PDB file of C-alpha atoms in Angstrom:
ATOM      1  CA  UNK A  99     147.894  31.958 109.215  1.00  0.00           C
ATOM      2  CA  UNK A 100     144.139  33.577 110.465  1.00  0.00           C
ATOM      3  CA  UNK A 101     141.034  31.102 109.605  1.00  0.00           C
ATOM      4  CA  UNK A 102     139.586  32.803 107.003  1.00  0.00           C
ATOM      5  CA  UNK A 103     142.794  32.336 105.228  1.00  0.00           C
ATOM      6  CA  UNK A 104     142.256  28.528 105.873  1.00  0.00           C
ATOM      7  CA  UNK A 105     138.414  28.321 104.708  1.00  0.00           C
ATOM      8  CA  UNK A 106     139.818  30.478 101.375  1.00  0.00           C
ATOM      9  CA  UNK A 107     142.716  27.350 101.203  1.00  0.00           C
ATOM     10  CA  UNK A 108     139.692  25.029 101.544  1.00  0.00           C
ATOM     11  CA  UNK A 109     142.133  23.455 104.589  1.00  0.00           C
ATOM     12  CA  UNK A 110     139.203  21.994 106.580  1.00  0.00           C
ATOM     13  CA  UNK A 111     137.669  20.149 103.835  1.00  0.00           C
ATOM     14  CA  UNK A 112     138.990  17.079 103.035  1.00  0.00           C
ATOM     15  CA  UNK A 113     138.011  15.634  99.010  1.00  0.00           C
ATOM     16  CA  UNK A 114     139.162  13.035  97.399  1.00  0.00           C
ATOM     17  CA  UNK A 115     140.655  14.148  94.171  1.00  0.00           C
ATOM     18  CA  UNK A 116     144.321  14.865  94.053  1.00  0.00           C
ATOM     19  CA  UNK A 117     145.666  19.157  93.451  1.00  0.00           C
ATOM     20  CA  UNK A 118     147.920  19.605  91.310  1.00  0.00           C
ATOM     21  CA  UNK A 119     151.339  21.137  93.262  1.00  0.00           C
ATOM     22  CA  UNK A 120     153.812  21.526  90.113  1.00  0.00           C
ATOM     23  CA  UNK A 121     154.813  17.709  88.945  1.00  0.00           C
ATOM     24  CA  UNK A 122     153.373  15.843  91.979  1.00  0.00           C
ATOM     25  CA  UNK A 123     150.835  15.104  93.249  1.00  0.00           C
ATOM     26  CA  UNK A 124     149.213  15.848  96.613  1.00  0.00           C
ATOM     27  CA  UNK A 125     146.272  14.193  98.140  1.00  0.00           C
ATOM     28  CA  UNK A 126     143.905  17.156  99.528  1.00  0.00           C
ATOM     29  CA  UNK A 127     143.736  14.932 102.584  1.00  0.00           C
ATOM     30  CA  UNK A 128     147.364  15.734 103.266  1.00  0.00           C
ATOM     31  CA  UNK A 129     146.941  19.535 102.410  1.00  0.00           C
ATOM     32  CA  UNK A 130     143.760  18.989 105.094  1.00  0.00           C
ATOM     33  CA  UNK A 131     146.234  18.075 107.791  1.00  0.00           C
ATOM     34  CA  UNK A 132     149.141  20.172 106.582  1.00  0.00           C
ATOM     35  CA  UNK A 133     149.335  23.788 108.389  1.00  0.00           C
ATOM     36  CA  UNK A 134     148.225  26.853 105.605  1.00  0.00           C
ATOM     37  CA  UNK A 135     151.817  27.972 106.743  1.00  0.00           C
ATOM     38  CA  UNK A 136     153.477  24.530 105.481  1.00  0.00           C
ATOM     39  CA  UNK A 137     150.657  25.233 102.251  1.00  0.00           C
ATOM     40  CA  UNK A 138     152.031  28.501 101.122  1.00  0.00           C
ATOM     41  CA  UNK A 139     155.820  27.730 101.980  1.00  0.00           C
ATOM     42  CA  UNK A 140     155.296  24.175  99.443  1.00  0.00           C
ATOM     43  CA  UNK A 141     153.592  26.546  97.122  1.00  0.00           C
ATOM     44  CA  UNK A 142     156.770  28.934  96.889  1.00  0.00           C
ATOM     45  CA  UNK A 143     158.967  27.257  97.480  1.00  0.00           C
ATOM     46  CA  UNK A 144     157.226  24.736  94.261  1.00  0.00           C
ATOM     47  CA  UNK A 145     156.164  28.166  92.174  1.00  0.00           C
ATOM     48  CA  UNK A 146     159.870  28.443  90.279  1.00  0.00           C
ATOM     49  CA  UNK A 147     161.392  29.525  86.789  1.00  0.00           C
ATOM     50  CA  UNK A 148     161.510  25.650  85.547  1.00  0.00           C
ATOM     51  CA  UNK A 149     158.145  24.834  86.654  1.00  0.00           C
ATOM     52  CA  UNK A 150     156.093  24.430  83.610  1.00  0.00           C
ATOM     53  CA  UNK A 151     152.324  25.311  85.605  1.00  0.00           C
ATOM     54  CA  UNK A 152     153.981  28.213  86.610  1.00  0.00           C
ATOM     55  CA  UNK A 153     156.291  29.429  84.084  1.00  0.00           C
ATOM     56  CA  UNK A 154     155.577  29.974  80.263  1.00  0.00           C
ATOM     57  CA  UNK A 155     158.892  29.477  78.232  1.00  0.00           C
ATOM     58  CA  UNK A 156     158.464  32.506  75.340  1.00  0.00           C
ATOM     59  CA  UNK A 157     160.076  35.605  73.931  1.00  0.00           C
ATOM     60  CA  UNK A 158     158.526  38.317  75.525  1.00  0.00           C
ATOM     61  CA  UNK A 159     156.812  40.615  72.443  1.00  0.00           C
ATOM     62  CA  UNK A 160     158.290  44.023  72.147  1.00  0.00           C
ATOM     63  CA  UNK A 161     156.718  46.580  73.710  1.00  0.00           C
ATOM     64  CA  UNK A 162     154.104  48.869  70.874  1.00  0.00           C
ATOM     65  CA  UNK A 163     154.996  51.921  69.630  1.00  0.00           C
ATOM     66  CA  UNK A 164     152.492  54.451  71.255  1.00  0.00           C
ATOM     67  CA  UNK A 165     153.389  57.069  68.725  1.00  0.00           C
ATOM     68  CA  UNK A 166     150.262  57.484  66.831  1.00  0.00           C
ATOM     69  CA  UNK A 167     148.135  56.880  69.686  1.00  0.00           C
ATOM     70  CA  UNK A 168     150.015  60.401  70.694  1.00  0.00           C
ATOM     71  CA  UNK A 169     150.083  62.447  68.033  1.00  0.00           C
ATOM     72  CA  UNK A 170     146.557  61.823  67.620  1.00  0.00           C
ATOM     73  CA  UNK A 171     145.486  63.016  70.907  1.00  0.00           C
ATOM     74  CA  UNK A 172     147.779  66.021  70.251  1.00  0.00           C
ATOM     75  CA  UNK A 173     146.342  66.833  67.121  1.00  0.00           C
ATOM     76  CA  UNK A 174     142.729  67.060  68.623  1.00  0.00           C
ATOM     77  CA  UNK A 175     144.293  68.530  72.124  1.00  0.00           C
ATOM     78  CA  UNK A 176     145.643  71.366  69.877  1.00  0.00           C
ATOM     79  CA  UNK A 177     142.187  71.308  67.654  1.00  0.00           C
ATOM     80  CA  UNK A 178     140.172  71.564  70.813  1.00  0.00           C
ATOM     81  CA  UNK A 179     142.007  74.237  72.401  1.00  0.00           C
ATOM     82  CA  UNK A 180     142.187  76.138  69.430  1.00  0.00           C
ATOM     83  CA  UNK A 181     138.777  76.267  68.675  1.00  0.00           C
ATOM     84  CA  UNK A 182     137.639  76.674  72.333  1.00  0.00           C
ATOM     85  CA  UNK A 183     140.260  79.600  71.936  1.00  0.00           C
ATOM     86  CA  UNK A 184     138.287  81.480  68.503  1.00  0.00           C
ATOM     87  CA  UNK A 185     135.126  81.097  70.664  1.00  0.00           C
ATOM     88  CA  UNK A 186     136.254  82.429  73.933  1.00  0.00           C
ATOM     89  CA  UNK A 187     137.729  85.620  72.584  1.00  0.00           C
ATOM     90  CA  UNK A 188     134.781  86.574  69.964  1.00  0.00           C
ATOM     91  CA  UNK A 189     132.417  85.383  72.934  1.00  0.00           C
ATOM     92  CA  UNK A 190     134.363  88.123  74.251  1.00  0.00           C
ATOM     93  CA  UNK A 191     133.569  90.422  71.629  1.00  0.00           C
ATOM     94  CA  UNK A 192     130.111  90.368  71.949  1.00  0.00           C
ATOM     95  CA  UNK A 193     130.102  90.751  74.905  1.00  0.00           C
ATOM     96  CA  UNK A 194     132.285  94.085  75.503  1.00  0.00           C
ATOM     97  CA  UNK A 195     130.571  97.474  76.230  1.00  0.00           C
ATOM     98  CA  UNK A 196     131.481  98.763  72.823  1.00  0.00           C
ATOM     99  CA  UNK A 197     129.589  96.332  70.734  1.00  0.00           C
ATOM    100  CA  UNK A 198     126.583  96.511  73.457  1.00  0.00           C
ATOM    101  CA  UNK A 199     126.489  99.894  72.878  1.00  0.00           C
ATOM    102  CA  UNK A 200     126.522 100.271  69.199  1.00  0.00           C
ATOM    103  CA  UNK A 201     123.888  97.553  69.338  1.00  0.00           C
ATOM    104  CA  UNK A 202     121.774  99.993  72.032  1.00  0.00           C
ATOM    105  CA  UNK A 203     122.445 102.935  69.351  1.00  0.00           C
ATOM    106  CA  UNK A 204     121.510 101.199  66.852  1.00  0.00           C
ATOM    107  CA  UNK A 205     117.848 100.087  68.044  1.00  0.00           C
ATOM    108  CA  UNK A 206     117.077 103.611  69.056  1.00  0.00           C
ATOM    109  CA  UNK A 207     118.023 104.964  66.070  1.00  0.00           C
ATOM    110  CA  UNK A 208     114.879 106.330  63.435  1.00  0.00           C
ATOM    111  CA  UNK A 209     116.638 105.648  59.877  1.00  0.00           C
ATOM    112  CA  UNK A 210     117.967 102.162  61.559  1.00  0.00           C
ATOM    113  CA  UNK A 211     114.043 101.238  62.644  1.00  0.00           C
ATOM    114  CA  UNK A 212     112.679 101.747  59.461  1.00  0.00           C
ATOM    115  CA  UNK A 213     114.540  99.959  57.169  1.00  0.00           C
ATOM    116  CA  UNK A 214     115.714  96.909  59.075  1.00  0.00           C
ATOM    117  CA  UNK A 215     112.486  97.276  61.975  1.00  0.00           C
ATOM    118  CA  UNK A 216     112.447  97.799  65.657  1.00  0.00           C
ATOM    119  CA  UNK A 217     113.867  93.954  67.176  1.00  0.00           C
ATOM    120  CA  UNK A 218     117.049  95.010  65.694  1.00  0.00           C
ATOM    121  CA  UNK A 219     119.932  92.010  67.314  1.00  0.00           C
ATOM    122  CA  UNK A 220     122.143  89.384  66.012  1.00  0.00           C
ATOM    123  CA  UNK A 221     121.660  87.016  63.372  1.00  0.00           C
ATOM    124  CA  UNK A 222     122.191  84.397  65.234  1.00  0.00           C
ATOM    125  CA  UNK A 223     122.638  83.098  68.634  1.00  0.00           C
ATOM    126  CA  UNK A 224     126.374  83.528  68.450  1.00  0.00           C
ATOM    127  CA  UNK A 225     128.142  86.358  66.074  1.00  0.00           C
ATOM    128  CA  UNK A 226     130.987  86.060  64.511  1.00  0.00           C
ATOM    129  CA  UNK A 227     132.335  89.543  65.386  1.00  0.00           C
ATOM    130  CA  UNK A 228     134.893  90.672  63.284  1.00  0.00           C
ATOM    131  CA  UNK A 229     137.371  93.422  64.002  1.00  0.00           C
ATOM    132  CA  UNK A 230     139.684  94.181  67.498  1.00  0.00           C
ATOM    133  CA  UNK A 231     138.555  95.652  70.801  1.00  0.00           C
ATOM    134  CA  UNK A 232     141.597  96.804  72.650  1.00  0.00           C
ATOM    135  CA  UNK A 233     140.222  99.209  75.769  1.00  0.00           C
ATOM    136  CA  UNK A 234     144.127  99.469  76.705  1.00  0.00           C
ATOM    137  CA  UNK A 235     145.087 100.633  73.758  1.00  0.00           C
ATOM    138  CA  UNK A 236     142.247 103.028  72.665  1.00  0.00           C
ATOM    139  CA  UNK A 237     140.713 101.366  69.553  1.00  0.00           C
ATOM    140  CA  UNK A 238     137.535  99.564  68.544  1.00  0.00           C
ATOM    141  CA  UNK A 239     137.319  98.452  65.381  1.00  0.00           C
ATOM    142  CA  UNK A 240     133.900  96.199  65.149  1.00  0.00           C
ATOM    143  CA  UNK A 241     131.846  95.050  62.479  1.00  0.00           C
ATOM    144  CA  UNK A 242     128.849  92.592  62.646  1.00  0.00           C
ATOM    145  CA  UNK A 243     125.603  92.121  61.600  1.00  0.00           C
ATOM    146  CA  UNK A 244     122.236  92.741  62.490  1.00  0.00           C
ATOM    147  CA  UNK A 245     118.728  92.176  61.724  1.00  0.00           C
ATOM    148  CA  UNK A 246     115.424  93.701  62.462  1.00  0.00           C
ATOM    149  CA  UNK A 247     112.015  91.947  63.017  1.00  0.00           C
ATOM    150  CA  UNK A 248     111.333  93.037  59.060  1.00  0.00           C
ATOM    151  CA  UNK A 249     113.941  90.061  58.027  1.00  0.00           C
ATOM    152  CA  UNK A 250     116.989  92.362  56.723  1.00  0.00           C
ATOM    153  CA  UNK A 251     120.201  92.089  57.463  1.00  0.00           C
ATOM    154  CA  UNK A 252     122.360  94.914  57.729  1.00  0.00           C
ATOM    155  CA  UNK A 253     125.900  94.846  58.878  1.00  0.00           C
ATOM    156  CA  UNK A 254     127.517  97.464  61.193  1.00  0.00           C
ATOM    157  CA  UNK A 255     130.370  98.957  61.888  1.00  0.00           C
ATOM    158  CA  UNK A 256     132.310 100.900  64.553  1.00  0.00           C
ATOM    159  CA  UNK A 257     135.521 102.820  64.546  1.00  0.00           C
ATOM    160  CA  UNK A 258     136.554 104.292  67.329  1.00  0.00           C
ATOM    161  CA  UNK A 259     139.939 105.788  68.777  1.00  0.00           C
ATOM    162  CA  UNK A 260     140.933 107.591  72.131  1.00  0.00           C
ATOM    163  CA  UNK A 261     143.060 110.314  72.127  1.00  0.00           C
ATOM    164  CA  UNK A 262     145.237 110.762  75.272  1.00  0.00           C
ATOM    165  CA  UNK A 263     146.264 108.466  77.543  1.00  0.00           C
ATOM    166  CA  UNK A 264     144.065 105.737  79.912  1.00  0.00           C
ATOM    167  CA  UNK A 265     141.338 108.081  80.958  1.00  0.00           C
ATOM    168  CA  UNK A 266     141.540 110.331  77.393  1.00  0.00           C
ATOM    169  CA  UNK A 267     138.143 110.627  75.366  1.00  0.00           C
ATOM    170  CA  UNK A 268     136.728 108.468  72.907  1.00  0.00           C
ATOM    171  CA  UNK A 269     136.433 109.544  69.281  1.00  0.00           C
ATOM    172  CA  UNK A 270     134.479 107.719  67.051  1.00  0.00           C
ATOM    173  CA  UNK A 271     135.386 108.475  63.770  1.00  0.00           C
ATOM    174  CA  UNK A 272     132.776 105.651  61.515  1.00  0.00           C
ATOM    175  CA  UNK A 273     129.518 104.721  63.795  1.00  0.00           C
ATOM    176  CA  UNK A 274     127.001 103.093  60.481  1.00  0.00           C
ATOM    177  CA  UNK A 275     124.702 100.475  59.729  1.00  0.00           C
ATOM    178  CA  UNK A 276     125.534  99.353  55.787  1.00  0.00           C
ATOM    179  CA  UNK A 277     122.192  98.161  53.625  1.00  0.00           C
ATOM    180  CA  UNK A 278     122.242  95.042  51.576  1.00  0.00           C
ATOM    181  CA  UNK A 279     121.963  97.750  48.263  1.00  0.00           C
ATOM    182  CA  UNK A 280     124.361  99.387  49.286  1.00  0.00           C
ATOM    183  CA  UNK A 281     122.913 102.671  51.238  1.00  0.00           C
ATOM    184  CA  UNK A 282     125.552 103.577  54.471  1.00  0.00           C
ATOM    185  CA  UNK A 283     122.586 104.624  57.363  1.00  0.00           C
ATOM    186  CA  UNK A 284     124.767 107.467  59.698  1.00  0.00           C
ATOM    187  CA  UNK A 285     124.427 106.098  63.558  1.00  0.00           C
ATOM    188  CA  UNK A 286     126.280 109.229  65.124  1.00  0.00           C
ATOM    189  CA  UNK A 287     124.714 110.439  68.215  1.00  0.00           C
TER     190      UNK A 287
END
């Protein structure tokens, strides 16, 4: 045994109080005379199941069921992933080329600027963009609310289709800003 283990076991010190080793008493003066290896062997030998100093005779508790905890975790995980996916897809629609181009075109339309104001933008920092946008399939159906510096909220609608395959031309079917009183301001160029 090393010197540090002997110091840990206090083998170098002599004490007047006896130490309990199982059911018998060994004075620490005796422990001080034993080698560290002998102390470890004696401790190991006395630590068996019938020794009350080392074992507790009782029934082990049944393991708890963790079904409820796992169920709560799965429910929270599904809700979190679902909410994150909805936000990610909406952000993708918000930053897509057709939506930004439609907002840019509406900002520079004289009728829209006269009714809503010059500073035309989304109604909030993170607006909800309704509809579908698929460049691969060749269709855009996007609707969202816009507001100008006059504080009037309008509803921008863009519907466009691509004719032909991948490199076909896009044709705008509907592109207007719907006013609160029901009028439609055409934004086609």
